[in-house]
Coordinates of C-alpha atoms and ligand atoms in Angstrom, one line a residue:
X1 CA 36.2 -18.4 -0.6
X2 CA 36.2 -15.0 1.1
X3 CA 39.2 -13.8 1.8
X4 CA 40.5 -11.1 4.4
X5 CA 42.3 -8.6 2.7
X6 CA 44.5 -7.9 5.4
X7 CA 46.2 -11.4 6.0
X8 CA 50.1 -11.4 6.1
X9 CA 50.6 -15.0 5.5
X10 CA 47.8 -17.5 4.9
X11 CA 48.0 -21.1 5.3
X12 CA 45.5 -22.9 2.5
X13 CA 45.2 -26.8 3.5
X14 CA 48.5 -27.2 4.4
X15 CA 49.4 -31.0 4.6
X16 CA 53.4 -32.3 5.6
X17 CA 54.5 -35.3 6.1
X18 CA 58.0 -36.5 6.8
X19 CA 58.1 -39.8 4.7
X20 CA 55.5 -42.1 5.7
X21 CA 54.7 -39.8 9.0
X22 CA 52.1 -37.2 8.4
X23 CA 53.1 -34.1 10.2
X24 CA 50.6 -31.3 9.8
X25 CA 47.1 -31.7 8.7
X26 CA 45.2 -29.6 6.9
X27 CA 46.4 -26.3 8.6
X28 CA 44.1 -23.1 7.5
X29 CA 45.4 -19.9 8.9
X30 CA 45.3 -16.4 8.7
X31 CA 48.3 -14.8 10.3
X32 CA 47.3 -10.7 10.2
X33 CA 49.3 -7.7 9.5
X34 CA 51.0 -6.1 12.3
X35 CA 50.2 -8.7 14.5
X36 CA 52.0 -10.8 16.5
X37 CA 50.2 -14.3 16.4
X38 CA 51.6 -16.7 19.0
X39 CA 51.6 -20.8 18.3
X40 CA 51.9 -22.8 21.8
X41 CA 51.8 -26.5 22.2
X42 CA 53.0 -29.3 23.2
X43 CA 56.2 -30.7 21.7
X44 CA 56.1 -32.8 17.8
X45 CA 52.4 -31.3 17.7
X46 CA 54.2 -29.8 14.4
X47 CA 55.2 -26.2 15.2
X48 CA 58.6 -25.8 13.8
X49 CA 57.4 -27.6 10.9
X50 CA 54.8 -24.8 10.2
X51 CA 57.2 -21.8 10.4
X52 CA 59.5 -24.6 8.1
X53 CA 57.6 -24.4 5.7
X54 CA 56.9 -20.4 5.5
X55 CA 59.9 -19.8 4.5
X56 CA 60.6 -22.9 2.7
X57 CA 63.2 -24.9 4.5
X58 CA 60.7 -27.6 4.3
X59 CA 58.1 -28.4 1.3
X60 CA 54.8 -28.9 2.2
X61 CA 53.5 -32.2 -0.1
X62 CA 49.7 -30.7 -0.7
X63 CA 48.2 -27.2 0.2
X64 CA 49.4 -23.6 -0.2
X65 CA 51.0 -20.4 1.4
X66 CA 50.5 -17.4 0.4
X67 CA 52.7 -14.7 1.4
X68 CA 50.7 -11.1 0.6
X69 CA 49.2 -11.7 -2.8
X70 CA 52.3 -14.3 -4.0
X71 CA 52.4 -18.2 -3.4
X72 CA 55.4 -18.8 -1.4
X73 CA 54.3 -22.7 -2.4
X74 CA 54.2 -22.3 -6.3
X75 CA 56.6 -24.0 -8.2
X76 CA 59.0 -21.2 -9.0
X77 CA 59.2 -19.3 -5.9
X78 CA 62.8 -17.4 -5.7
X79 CA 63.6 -19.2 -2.2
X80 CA 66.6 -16.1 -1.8
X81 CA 64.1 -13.6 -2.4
X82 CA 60.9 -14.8 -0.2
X83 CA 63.7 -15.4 2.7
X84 CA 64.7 -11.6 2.5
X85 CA 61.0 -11.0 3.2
X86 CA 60.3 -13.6 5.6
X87 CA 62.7 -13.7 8.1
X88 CA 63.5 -16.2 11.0
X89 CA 65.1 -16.9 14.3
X90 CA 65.5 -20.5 15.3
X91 CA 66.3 -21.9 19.3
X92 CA 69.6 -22.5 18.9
X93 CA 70.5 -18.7 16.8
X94 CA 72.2 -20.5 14.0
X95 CA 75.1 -17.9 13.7
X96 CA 77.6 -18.6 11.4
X97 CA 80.4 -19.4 14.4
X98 CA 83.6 -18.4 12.0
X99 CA 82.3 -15.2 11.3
X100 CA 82.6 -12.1 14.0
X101 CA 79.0 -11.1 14.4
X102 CA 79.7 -7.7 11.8
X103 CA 80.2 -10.4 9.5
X104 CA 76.8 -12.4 10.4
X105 CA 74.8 -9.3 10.0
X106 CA 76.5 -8.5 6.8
X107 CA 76.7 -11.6 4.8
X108 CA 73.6 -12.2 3.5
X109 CA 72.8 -8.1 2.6
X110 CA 76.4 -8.2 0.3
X111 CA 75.6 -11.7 -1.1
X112 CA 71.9 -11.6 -1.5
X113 CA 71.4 -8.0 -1.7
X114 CA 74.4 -7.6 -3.7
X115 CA 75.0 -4.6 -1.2
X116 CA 78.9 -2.8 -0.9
X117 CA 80.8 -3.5 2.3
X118 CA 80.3 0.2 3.3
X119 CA 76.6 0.2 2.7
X120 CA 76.2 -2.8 4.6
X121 CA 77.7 -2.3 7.4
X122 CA 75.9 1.1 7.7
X123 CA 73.0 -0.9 8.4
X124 CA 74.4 -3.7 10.1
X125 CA 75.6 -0.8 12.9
X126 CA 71.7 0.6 12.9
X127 CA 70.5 -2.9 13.6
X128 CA 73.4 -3.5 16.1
X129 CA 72.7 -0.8 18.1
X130 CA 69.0 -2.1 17.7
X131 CA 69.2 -4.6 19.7
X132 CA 71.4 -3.2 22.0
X133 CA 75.1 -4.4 20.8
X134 CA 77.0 -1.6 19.3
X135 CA 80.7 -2.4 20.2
X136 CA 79.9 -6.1 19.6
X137 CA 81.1 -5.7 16.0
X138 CA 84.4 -7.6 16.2
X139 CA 83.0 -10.8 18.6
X140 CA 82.8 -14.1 17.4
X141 CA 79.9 -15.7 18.5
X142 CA 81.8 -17.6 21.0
X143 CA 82.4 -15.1 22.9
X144 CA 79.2 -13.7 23.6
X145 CA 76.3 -15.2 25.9
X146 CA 73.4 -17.0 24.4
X147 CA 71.5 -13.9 24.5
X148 CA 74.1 -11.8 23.2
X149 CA 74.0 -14.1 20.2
X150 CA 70.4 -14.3 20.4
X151 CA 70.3 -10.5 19.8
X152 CA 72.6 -11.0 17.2
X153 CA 70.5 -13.4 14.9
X154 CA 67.8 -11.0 15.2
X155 CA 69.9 -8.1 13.7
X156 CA 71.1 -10.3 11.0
X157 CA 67.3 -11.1 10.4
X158 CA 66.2 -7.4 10.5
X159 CA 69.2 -5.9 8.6
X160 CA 67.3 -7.5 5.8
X161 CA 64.2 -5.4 6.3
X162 CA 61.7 -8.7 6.2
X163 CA 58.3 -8.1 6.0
X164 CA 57.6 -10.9 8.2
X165 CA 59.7 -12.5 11.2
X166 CA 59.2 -16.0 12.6
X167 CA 60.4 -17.1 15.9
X168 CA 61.2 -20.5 17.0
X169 CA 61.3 -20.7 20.7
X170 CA 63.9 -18.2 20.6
X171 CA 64.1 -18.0 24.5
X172 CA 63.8 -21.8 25.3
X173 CA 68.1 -23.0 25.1
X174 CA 69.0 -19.5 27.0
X175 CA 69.6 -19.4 30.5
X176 CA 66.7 -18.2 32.5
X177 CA 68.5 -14.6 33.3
X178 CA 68.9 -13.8 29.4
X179 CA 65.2 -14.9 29.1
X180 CA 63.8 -11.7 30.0
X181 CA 65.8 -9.2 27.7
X182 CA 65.2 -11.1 24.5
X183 CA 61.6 -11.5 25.3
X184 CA 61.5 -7.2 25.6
X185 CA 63.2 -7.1 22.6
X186 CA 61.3 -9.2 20.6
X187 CA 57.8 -7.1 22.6
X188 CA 59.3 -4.2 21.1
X189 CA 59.6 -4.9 17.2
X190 CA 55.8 -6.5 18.0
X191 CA 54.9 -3.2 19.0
X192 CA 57.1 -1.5 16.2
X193 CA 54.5 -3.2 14.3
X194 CA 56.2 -6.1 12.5
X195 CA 54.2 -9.0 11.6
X196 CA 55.3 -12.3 13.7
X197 CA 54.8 -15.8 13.8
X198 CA 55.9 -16.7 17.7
X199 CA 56.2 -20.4 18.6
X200 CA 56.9 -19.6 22.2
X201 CA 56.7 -21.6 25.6
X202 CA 56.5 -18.1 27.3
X203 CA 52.7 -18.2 28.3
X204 CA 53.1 -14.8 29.7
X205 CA 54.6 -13.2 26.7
X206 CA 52.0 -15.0 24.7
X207 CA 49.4 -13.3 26.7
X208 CA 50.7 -9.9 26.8
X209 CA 52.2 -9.6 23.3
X210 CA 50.0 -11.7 21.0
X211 CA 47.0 -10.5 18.7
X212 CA 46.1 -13.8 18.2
X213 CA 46.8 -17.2 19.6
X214 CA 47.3 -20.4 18.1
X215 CA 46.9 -23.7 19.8
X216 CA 48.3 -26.8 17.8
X217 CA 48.1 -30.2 19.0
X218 CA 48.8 -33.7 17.1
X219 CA 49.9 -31.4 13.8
X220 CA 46.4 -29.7 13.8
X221 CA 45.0 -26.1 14.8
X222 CA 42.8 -26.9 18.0
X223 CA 42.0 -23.9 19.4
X224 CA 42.6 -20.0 18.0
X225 CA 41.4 -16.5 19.1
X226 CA 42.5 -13.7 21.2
X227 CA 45.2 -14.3 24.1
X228 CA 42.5 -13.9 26.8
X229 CA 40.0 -16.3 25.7
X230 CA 42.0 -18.9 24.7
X231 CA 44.1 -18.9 28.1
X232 CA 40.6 -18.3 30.0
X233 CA 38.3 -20.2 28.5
X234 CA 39.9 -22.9 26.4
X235 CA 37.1 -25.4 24.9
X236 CA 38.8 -28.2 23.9
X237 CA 40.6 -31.1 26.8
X238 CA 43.2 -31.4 24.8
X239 CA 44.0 -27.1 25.2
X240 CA 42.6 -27.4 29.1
X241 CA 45.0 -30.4 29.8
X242 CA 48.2 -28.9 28.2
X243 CA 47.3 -25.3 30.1
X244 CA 47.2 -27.2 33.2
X245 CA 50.7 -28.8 32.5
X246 CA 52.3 -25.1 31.5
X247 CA 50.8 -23.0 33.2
Ligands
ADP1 P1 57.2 -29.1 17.4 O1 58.0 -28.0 16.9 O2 55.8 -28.7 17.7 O3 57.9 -29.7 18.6 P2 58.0 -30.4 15.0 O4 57.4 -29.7 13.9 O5 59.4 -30.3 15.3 O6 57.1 -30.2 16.3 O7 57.8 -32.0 14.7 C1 56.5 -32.5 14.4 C2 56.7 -34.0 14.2 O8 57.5 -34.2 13.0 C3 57.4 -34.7 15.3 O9 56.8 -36.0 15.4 C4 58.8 -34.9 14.8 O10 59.4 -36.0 15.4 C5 58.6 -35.0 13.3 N1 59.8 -34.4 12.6 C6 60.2 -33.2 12.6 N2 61.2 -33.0 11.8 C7 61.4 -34.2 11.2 C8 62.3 -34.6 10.2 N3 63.2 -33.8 9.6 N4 62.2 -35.9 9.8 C9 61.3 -36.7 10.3 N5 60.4 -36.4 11.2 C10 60.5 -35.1 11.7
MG2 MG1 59.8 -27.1 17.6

């Protein structure tokens, strides 16, 4: 098989199924480096199930993932380790709600990392102020709005310097006036030049932002290419019908 040197993450025949219910099928996909590569779709077409499996919250039963030159799907993959270089943000933040948000950024870079408290929160600040938060430090996440949060899980992410970031409709449980600001924030670390994986229902951002765009239906890869011809001239009736619903 030839191979492009240059992918970030590469799907390999990916099959999942969730007991006797067969999720995705044979998913091949190059995700490039320095890209941002967009997945839209319609809902249990098996998006979150793909960015699952990248970092290994779920197993995939048959099929690889390669990660650079490693297999993210062999046997005796260090889960800690491939999860400090794939990072990921999920709809709902998943903040540790007992902890003030110093403590979310922190946590993993003096457990994992095996970092000092000083050290660590050196960089939590630099990631804080990142994403626009400095002064948050002592906040439980109660206390702050869903973007504020938002912002925070995406510190906590990058404080670990990941290689890769996937997003899981980050934007779709925030109220539409905190919409905008995460979307500009995550546009920014695109343009910064960090690889993501975007499952988004922001057709707009996926337009502007995305390198490459991924339409998924039914657990399989329908349609992919750049933003432009995929939005404009979309070959499938599956892709025309669920632009006609979204957009
Ligand atoms: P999407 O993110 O595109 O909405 P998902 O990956 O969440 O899709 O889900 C794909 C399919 O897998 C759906 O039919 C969903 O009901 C099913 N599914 C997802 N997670 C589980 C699970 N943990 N157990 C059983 N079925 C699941
Ligand atoms: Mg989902």
């Amino acid at each position: 098989m030839k191979t492009d040197p240059k992918a970030a993450v590469r799907f390999i025949d990916l099959n999942k199924s969730y007991g006797a219910v067969h999720v995705l099928h044979d998913i091949n996909l190059d995700v490039p480096e320095a890209t941002t590569t967009c997945i839209i779709g319609p809902s249990g077409s098996g998006k979150s199930t793909l960015l699952r499996c990248t970092n290994l919250l779920e197993r995939p039963e048959a099929g690889k993932i390669m990660i650079g030159d490693e297999e993210a799907t062999a046997r005796d993959t260090n889960i800690d380790k491939l999860r400090e270089r794939v990072g990921m943000v999920f709809q709902h933040f998943c903040l540790f709600n007992h902890l003030d948000v110093m403590d979310n950024v922190t946590l993993a870079l003096r457990k994992v990392r095996k970092m000092g408290r000083a050290q660590a929160e050196a960089l939590a600040m630099e990631q804080l102020d990142a994403v626009g938060l400095k002064g948050f430090e002592r906040r439980r996440p109660a206390d702050l709005s869903g973007g504020q949060q938002q912002r925070v899980a995406i510190a906590r992410s990058l404080a670990m310097q990941p290689a890769i970031m996937l997003f899981d409709e980050a934007t779709s449980a925030l109220d539409p006036e905190l919409v905008k600001g995460v979307l500009e924030l995550m546009g920014e670390l695109a343009k910064s030049g960090m690889t993501m994986i975007v499952v988004t229902h922001e057709m707009r951002f996926a337009r502007e932002v995305a390198g490459r765009l991924v339409f998924m239906d039914k657990g399989r890869i329908v349609e992919q290419g750049p933003p432009d011809e995929v939005f404009d001239q979309p070959k499938s009736p599956r892709l025309q019908h669920f632009l006609n619903q979204v957009l």
